[in-house]
XYZ file of N, CA, C and O in Angstrom:
568
model
N 0.404 -16.740 -8.583
C 0.367 -17.118 -10.179
C 1.800 -17.367 -11.196
O 2.266 -17.473 -10.180
N 1.656 -18.042 -12.242
C 2.564 -18.516 -13.062
C 3.245 -17.878 -13.050
O 4.959 -17.981 -13.540
N 2.806 -16.325 -12.965
C 4.091 -14.959 -13.369
C 4.486 -14.398 -11.803
O 5.764 -14.178 -11.779
N 4.502 -15.259 -10.907
C 5.360 -15.123 -9.608
C 6.610 -15.816 -9.559
O 6.683 -16.950 -10.023
N 7.439 -15.497 -9.098
C 8.920 -15.405 -8.936
C 9.024 -16.206 -7.520
O 7.899 -15.835 -6.964
N 10.180 -17.168 -7.769
C 10.146 -17.901 -6.294
C 11.053 -16.978 -5.422
O 11.727 -15.978 -6.159
N 10.950 -17.673 -4.210
C 11.647 -16.510 -3.169
C 13.015 -16.755 -3.812
O 13.788 -15.928 -3.119
N 13.384 -17.554 -4.071
C 15.022 -17.646 -4.151
C 15.275 -16.257 -5.204
O 16.682 -15.850 -5.263
N 14.760 -16.465 -6.242
C 14.907 -15.393 -7.319
C 15.184 -13.925 -6.701
O 16.205 -12.955 -6.699
N 14.206 -13.202 -5.069
C 14.479 -11.996 -4.786
C 15.812 -12.446 -3.937
O 16.169 -11.101 -3.489
N 15.762 -13.178 -2.874
C 16.875 -13.570 -2.015
C 18.650 -13.207 -2.787
O 19.543 -12.951 -2.390
N 18.369 -13.922 -3.990
C 19.692 -13.608 -5.095
C 19.891 -12.141 -5.326
O 21.160 -11.867 -5.256
N 18.690 -11.750 -5.717
C 18.873 -10.003 -6.173
C 19.638 -9.208 -4.986
O 20.216 -8.775 -4.906
N 19.067 -9.330 -3.843
C 19.281 -9.043 -2.424
C 20.933 -8.850 -2.025
O 21.533 -8.629 -1.641
N 21.700 -10.639 -2.565
C 22.677 -11.021 -1.866
C 23.340 -9.856 -3.274
O 24.435 -9.698 -2.980
N 22.993 -10.038 -4.215
C 23.425 -9.785 -5.303
C 24.106 -7.870 -5.338
O 25.081 -8.016 -5.355
N 23.342 -7.419 -4.444
C 22.863 -5.841 -4.098
C 23.928 -5.987 -2.584
O 23.717 -4.585 -2.172
N 23.992 -6.500 -1.883
C 24.892 -6.925 -0.811
C 23.686 -6.146 0.583
O 24.540 -5.531 1.531
N 22.442 -6.317 -0.025
C 21.439 -6.415 1.257
C 20.947 -7.222 1.614
O 19.869 -7.055 2.581
N 21.363 -8.255 1.339
C 20.823 -9.655 2.217
C 20.214 -9.772 3.688
O 19.318 -10.057 4.106
N 21.423 -9.192 4.448
C 21.276 -9.374 6.086
C 20.513 -8.284 6.461
O 20.205 -8.272 7.285
N 19.982 -7.173 5.648
C 19.070 -6.282 5.963
C 17.291 -6.489 5.612
O 16.655 -5.966 5.852
N 17.339 -7.876 4.749
C 15.843 -8.129 4.401
C 15.271 -9.483 4.957
O 16.613 -10.302 5.707
N 14.396 -9.470 4.998
C 13.773 -11.187 6.160
C 12.668 -11.126 4.952
O 12.172 -10.846 4.367
N 12.658 -12.347 4.398
C 11.861 -13.278 3.278
C 11.069 -14.350 4.407
O 11.382 -15.175 5.261
N 9.646 -13.526 4.222
C 8.833 -15.222 4.835
C 7.916 -15.468 3.984
O 7.151 -14.824 3.309
N 8.209 -16.806 3.715
C 7.317 -17.430 3.105
C 5.872 -18.420 4.035
O 6.078 -18.213 4.876
N 4.802 -17.879 2.934
C 4.019 -18.776 3.320
C 2.680 -17.376 4.167
O 3.038 -16.220 4.183
N 1.679 -17.786 5.086
C 0.653 -17.398 5.391
C 1.316 -16.224 6.682
O 2.145 -16.945 7.710
N 1.191 -14.756 6.671
C 0.843 -14.467 7.702
C -0.228 -14.203 8.463
O -0.955 -13.657 8.005
N -0.228 -14.427 9.724
C -1.592 -14.070 10.602
C -1.870 -13.187 10.760
O -0.563 -11.805 11.086
N -3.021 -12.623 11.296
C -3.530 -11.359 11.683
C -2.234 -10.799 13.122
O -2.336 -9.805 13.213
N -2.107 -11.849 13.778
C -1.552 -11.542 15.115
C -0.099 -11.389 14.913
O 0.346 -10.163 16.178
N 0.496 -11.429 13.982
C 1.842 -11.160 13.781
C 2.258 -10.233 12.545
O 2.986 -9.660 12.513
N 1.046 -9.692 11.592
C 0.992 -8.583 10.610
C 1.640 -7.466 10.614
O 2.409 -6.774 10.046
N 1.265 -6.667 12.018
C 1.384 -5.799 12.667
C 2.620 -5.747 12.885
O 3.525 -4.695 12.362
N 3.947 -6.805 12.980
C 5.483 -6.532 13.635
C 6.188 -6.206 11.755
O 7.539 -5.529 11.679
N 5.738 -6.784 10.802
C 5.995 -6.411 9.447
C 6.085 -4.580 9.023
O 6.597 -4.431 8.689
N 4.199 -4.199 9.557
C 4.461 -2.881 9.021
C 5.147 -2.135 9.983
O 5.666 -0.801 9.942
N 5.207 -2.519 11.511
C 5.979 -1.565 12.057
C 7.508 -1.501 11.770
O 8.267 -0.602 12.142
N 8.189 -2.658 11.085
C 9.355 -2.393 10.694
C 9.830 -1.967 9.539
O 10.854 -1.535 9.194
N 8.862 -1.485 8.860
C 8.678 -0.541 7.179
C 8.872 0.823 7.886
O 8.443 1.413 8.706
N 9.795 1.417 7.003
C 9.319 2.893 6.938
C 8.250 3.456 5.962
O 7.702 4.173 6.332
N 8.102 2.626 4.857
C 6.757 2.618 4.166
C 6.352 2.020 3.710
O 7.321 0.618 3.458
N 5.242 1.741 2.792
C 5.042 0.413 2.157
C 4.582 0.815 0.726
O 3.951 1.616 0.095
N 4.901 -0.076 -0.207
C 4.996 0.202 -1.494
C 3.828 -0.590 -1.876
O 3.293 -1.855 -1.769
N 2.863 0.309 -2.735
C 0.998 -0.297 -2.992
C 1.362 -0.191 -5.071
O 0.802 0.933 -5.156
N 2.389 -0.624 -5.073
C 2.905 -0.477 -6.564
C 2.243 -1.645 -7.384
O 2.798 -2.750 -8.087
N 1.181 -1.396 -7.762
C 0.206 -1.962 -9.087
C 0.168 -1.806 -10.196
O 0.856 -0.473 -10.792
N 0.160 -2.781 -11.255
C 0.392 -2.526 -12.292
C -0.516 -1.396 -13.096
O -1.611 -1.481 -12.449
N -0.533 -0.919 -14.272
C -1.476 -0.003 -14.500
C -3.139 -0.506 -15.014
O -4.114 -0.021 -15.399
N -2.634 -1.916 -14.794
C -4.519 -2.875 -14.881
C -5.349 -2.926 -13.720
O -6.143 -3.334 -14.218
N -4.589 -2.154 -12.841
C -5.249 -2.471 -11.504
C -6.080 -0.901 -11.423
O -5.638 0.259 -11.587
N -7.512 -1.315 -11.550
C -8.043 -0.420 -11.563
C -9.088 -0.293 -9.806
O -10.141 -0.159 -9.714
N -8.831 -0.388 -8.342
C -9.409 -0.812 -7.647
C -8.745 0.395 -6.267
O -7.953 0.967 -6.735
N -9.414 -0.394 -5.141
C -8.702 0.121 -3.941
C -7.636 -0.816 -3.455
O -8.000 -1.712 -3.939
N -6.844 -0.643 -2.566
C -6.435 -1.396 -1.906
C -6.514 -1.958 -0.777
O -6.624 -1.138 0.273
N -6.921 -3.373 -0.195
C -7.136 -3.712 1.267
C -5.631 -3.280 2.275
O -5.609 -2.867 3.187
N -4.296 -3.353 1.660
C -3.037 -3.323 1.808
C -3.352 -1.523 2.748
O -2.475 -1.368 3.624
N -4.101 -0.661 1.879
C -3.888 0.595 2.287
C -4.574 0.397 3.817
O -4.140 1.913 4.510
N -5.156 0.256 3.675
C -6.103 0.306 5.184
C -5.290 -0.145 6.681
O -5.313 0.255 7.408
N -4.888 -0.987 6.129
C -3.530 -2.178 7.308
C -2.651 -0.769 7.473
O -2.234 -0.227 8.186
N -1.913 -0.746 6.465
C -0.753 0.903 6.173
C -1.302 1.939 7.080
O -0.647 2.517 8.206
N -2.337 2.518 7.399
C -3.175 3.707 7.730
C -3.590 3.306 8.737
O -2.726 4.215 10.033
N -3.357 2.221 9.079
C -3.872 1.607 10.642
C -2.203 2.052 11.655
O -2.506 2.220 12.661
N -1.456 1.122 10.539
C -0.048 0.909 11.144
C 0.463 2.660 11.027
O 1.785 2.956 11.217
N 0.010 3.652 10.335
C 0.295 5.005 10.354
C 2.022 5.053 9.400
O 2.785 5.713 9.922
N 1.894 4.360 8.078
C 2.902 3.974 7.824
C 2.402 4.644 6.225
O 1.642 4.269 5.734
N 3.433 5.559 5.623
C 2.898 6.467 4.535
C 3.247 5.059 2.913
O 3.942 3.809 3.574
N 2.720 5.495 2.274
C 2.950 4.764 0.825
C 3.062 5.139 -0.245
O 3.066 6.299 -0.503
N 3.556 4.373 -1.263
C 4.189 4.633 -2.515
C 3.336 3.931 -3.517
O 3.777 2.314 -3.022
N 2.389 4.499 -4.394
C 1.136 4.057 -4.913
C 1.321 4.126 -6.509
O 1.867 4.899 -6.799
N 1.173 2.900 -6.996
C 1.124 3.593 -8.280
C -0.239 2.386 -9.031
O -0.420 0.964 -8.611
N -1.081 2.566 -9.986
C -2.027 2.112 -10.753
C -2.522 2.739 -11.485
O -1.778 4.083 -11.990
N -3.508 2.000 -12.253
C -4.553 3.323 -12.965
C -5.425 4.125 -12.879
O -5.388 3.978 -11.089
N -5.608 5.134 -13.124
C -6.848 6.057 -12.407
C -7.345 4.999 -11.507
O -8.667 4.305 -12.012
N -7.836 5.272 -10.029
C -8.316 4.242 -9.615
C -8.637 5.148 -8.145
O -7.846 6.004 -7.689
N -9.404 4.106 -7.008
C -9.731 4.921 -5.633
C -8.617 4.805 -4.746
O -8.673 5.428 -3.709
N -7.472 3.616 -5.546
C -6.342 3.563 -4.436
C -5.804 5.284 -4.402
O -5.215 5.531 -3.892
N -5.391 5.566 -6.106
C -4.718 6.491 -6.251
C -5.420 7.725 -5.468
O -4.852 8.532 -4.971
N -6.647 7.988 -5.848
C -7.941 9.126 -5.352
C -7.285 9.308 -3.538
O -7.246 10.631 -3.125
N -7.398 7.926 -2.939
C -7.367 8.397 -1.605
C -6.077 8.552 -1.267
O -5.503 9.255 -0.142
N -4.975 7.978 -1.778
C -3.592 8.332 -1.163
C -3.356 10.069 -1.515
O -2.762 10.681 -0.757
N -3.868 10.461 -2.472
C -3.554 11.751 -3.237
C -4.867 12.964 -2.580
O -4.372 13.944 -1.544
N -5.707 12.168 -2.191
C -7.024 13.460 -1.127
C -6.324 13.499 0.456
O -6.648 14.262 0.783
N -6.027 12.212 0.792
C -5.727 12.327 2.477
C -4.170 12.821 2.487
O -3.643 12.347 3.687
N -3.164 12.707 1.767
C -1.923 12.874 1.518
C -1.059 12.000 2.653
O -0.061 11.745 2.881
N -1.668 10.392 2.256
C -0.903 9.388 2.347
C 0.276 8.898 1.951
O 0.943 8.160 2.736
N 0.832 9.416 1.154
C 2.265 8.992 0.419
C 2.404 9.627 -0.986
O 1.651 10.528 -1.065
N 2.733 8.895 -1.804
C 3.163 9.791 -3.055
C 2.408 8.522 -3.996
O 2.744 7.487 -3.743
N 2.267 9.266 -5.381
C 1.881 8.494 -6.386
C 3.119 8.640 -7.231
O 3.120 9.545 -7.425
N 3.105 6.900 -8.472
C 4.087 7.077 -9.057
C 3.073 6.813 -10.383
O 2.764 6.050 -10.901
N 4.252 6.891 -11.787
C 3.239 5.633 -12.847
C 3.775 4.552 -12.470
O 4.938 4.074 -11.900
N 2.784 3.805 -13.479
C 2.911 2.450 -13.026
C 3.772 1.561 -14.132
O 4.403 1.868 -15.105
N 4.115 0.621 -13.475
C 5.187 -0.339 -14.172
C 6.472 0.431 -14.703
O 6.980 0.485 -15.867
N 7.089 1.434 -13.744
C 8.227 1.858 -14.156
C 9.212 1.741 -12.928
O 8.826 2.213 -11.890
N 10.095 1.065 -13.342
C 11.074 0.902 -12.340
C 12.131 2.033 -11.710
O 12.215 2.347 -10.578
N 12.093 2.879 -12.258
C 12.552 3.951 -12.269
C 11.886 5.294 -11.245
O 12.434 5.942 -10.463
N 10.543 4.785 -12.062
C 9.651 5.733 -10.796
C 9.691 5.564 -9.656
O 9.627 6.073 -8.304
N 9.509 3.908 -9.352
C 9.700 3.071 -8.315
C 11.185 3.643 -7.030
O 10.455 4.132 -6.088
N 11.918 3.760 -7.937
C 13.385 4.499 -7.111
C 13.397 5.571 -6.519
O 13.394 6.322 -5.747
N 12.966 6.127 -7.746
C 12.997 7.997 -7.016
C 11.735 8.330 -6.259
O 11.671 9.164 -5.535
N 10.566 7.192 -6.164
C 9.514 7.952 -5.578
C 10.305 7.394 -3.965
O 9.936 7.811 -3.188
N 10.631 5.888 -3.656
C 11.624 5.653 -2.498
C 12.110 6.811 -2.507
O 11.889 7.296 -0.714
N 13.071 7.138 -2.942
C 14.193 8.576 -2.756
C 13.480 9.574 -2.054
O 13.715 10.450 -1.082
N 12.290 10.278 -2.973
C 11.218 11.006 -2.389
C 10.422 10.665 -1.009
O 10.736 11.932 -0.264
N 9.935 9.678 -1.028
C 9.448 9.566 0.378
C 10.591 9.602 1.648
O 10.366 10.139 2.852
N 12.143 9.060 1.273
C 12.756 8.926 2.712
C 13.294 10.491 2.946
O 13.114 11.265 3.948
N 13.251 11.583 1.452
C 14.024 12.868 1.385
C 12.900 13.784 2.448
O 13.015 14.373 3.048
N 11.209 13.609 1.875
C 10.416 14.349 2.302
C 9.391 13.496 2.597
O 8.277 13.223 2.130
N 9.401 12.741 3.990
C 8.016 12.297 4.356
C 6.639 12.994 4.531
O 6.779 14.368 4.363
N 5.805 12.637 3.640
C 4.327 13.413 3.656
C 4.087 13.085 5.295
O 4.422 13.293 5.999
N 2.786 14.281 4.868
C 1.852 14.403 6.268
C 0.621 13.779 6.322
O -0.355 14.602 6.086
N 0.433 12.712 6.636
C -0.669 12.115 6.013
C -2.214 12.624 6.846
O -1.524 12.906 8.438
N -3.053 12.633 6.451
C -4.311 12.702 7.231
C -5.277 11.692 7.379
O -6.060 11.219 7.380
N -4.397 10.533 8.543
C -4.451 9.172 8.652
C -6.076 9.168 9.524
O -7.188 9.017 8.966
N -6.382 9.934 9.790
C -7.859 9.980 10.865
C -8.987 10.385 9.997
O -9.992 10.118 9.903
N -8.876 11.284 9.039
C -9.619 12.044 7.674
C -9.864 10.504 6.919
O -10.719 10.091 6.427
N -8.692 10.125 6.641
C -8.854 8.918 5.945
C -9.653 7.624 6.301
O -10.521 6.818 5.762
N -9.368 7.077 7.910
C -10.160 6.045 8.054
C -11.481 6.361 8.629
O -12.375 5.753 8.107
N -11.854 7.541 8.363
C -13.219 8.528 8.973
C -14.040 7.817 7.364
O -14.981 7.280 7.072
N -13.272 8.178 6.078
C -13.798 8.466 4.893
C -13.900 6.834 4.561
O -14.492 5.969 3.410
N -13.041 5.604 5.180
C -13.328 4.269 4.637
C -13.615 3.456 5.922
O -13.322 1.724 5.819
N -14.411 3.844 6.786
C -15.389 3.635 7.553
C -15.768 2.145 7.098
O -16.727 2.482 5.860
N -16.120 1.000 7.487
C -17.462 0.042 7.412
C -18.741 0.643 7.541
O -19.103 0.613 6.158
N -18.750 1.587 8.692
C -20.448 2.435 8.425
C -20.576 3.014 7.436
O -21.942 2.856 6.886
N -19.362 3.612 7.323
C -19.950 4.669 5.674
C -20.068 3.787 4.524
O -20.100 4.043 3.780
N -19.494 2.907 4.125
C -19.204 2.077 3.079
C -20.781 1.010 2.961
O -21.003 1.359 2.152
N -20.675 0.891 4.240
C -22.393 0.296 4.387
C -23.484 1.288 3.849
O -24.431 0.690 3.247
N -23.031 2.772 4.754
C -24.221 3.398 4.055
C -24.409 3.623 2.657
O -25.580 3.867 1.665
N -23.255 3.948 1.670
C -23.160 3.493 0.316
C -23.564 2.606 -0.171
O -24.377 2.778 -1.536
N -23.290 1.540 0.257
C -24.209 0.228 -0.315
C -25.182 0.363 -0.402
O -26.051 0.195 -1.521
N -26.324 0.675 0.714
C -27.341 0.547 1.410
C -27.936 1.522 0.026
O -29.148 1.659 -0.580
N -27.326 2.899 -0.010
C -28.061 4.573 -0.108
C -28.186 3.286 -2.033
O -28.741 3.906 -2.951
N -26.710 2.928 -3.329
C -26.726 2.645 -4.355
C -27.827 1.825 -4.181
O -28.200 1.860 -5.321
N -27.964 0.562 -3.429
C -29.302 -0.369 -3.819
C -30.632 0.594 -3.406
O -31.243 -0.522 -3.634
N -30.900 1.719 -3.010
C -31.731 2.237 -2.689
C -32.680 1.480 -1.671
O -33.921 1.633 -1.734
N -32.009 0.806 -0.694
C -32.447 0.507 0.204
C -32.851 1.284 1.559
O -33.637 1.170 2.531
N -31.740 2.831 1.389
C -32.630 3.680 2.490
C -32.544 4.949 1.699
O -31.743 4.815 0.097
N -32.701 5.717 2.523
C -32.621 7.009 1.251
C -31.418 8.059 2.051
O -31.195 7.860 3.195
N -31.172 8.846 1.233
C -29.777 10.041 1.890
C -30.359 10.482 3.069
O -31.148 11.678 3.064
N -29.629 10.500 3.960
C -29.919 11.595 5.498
C -28.604 12.030 5.688
O -28.084 12.308 5.690
């Protein structure tokens, strides 16, 4: 979008902070075959959405598959409900740099004990398809 910063912006920040040798910047499409490598290299995943975000995050499912805790922000939403209900990480206020910094420190100092299997069962395709069919009154509650 027009609000997106160019990669050079982030490279310059990393350089000015002296962490550029610890950062890997990848422009362009990341294939499904290589996506797991990025999650494997991470300690946790930032899902820091603005207050205008009211949905679930597909990235949460990828993080869960990779067994990586998350730091999440958004408006009240299914994303935050899932993170809290299954202890998948921490939730923080949206649009707050200080909250992101403190949340990262907290995740490092005291990693959560996520209930990955419970989350994955609640987010399964079969269960979601059943909920859609129930909502559309195409099946009766079994």
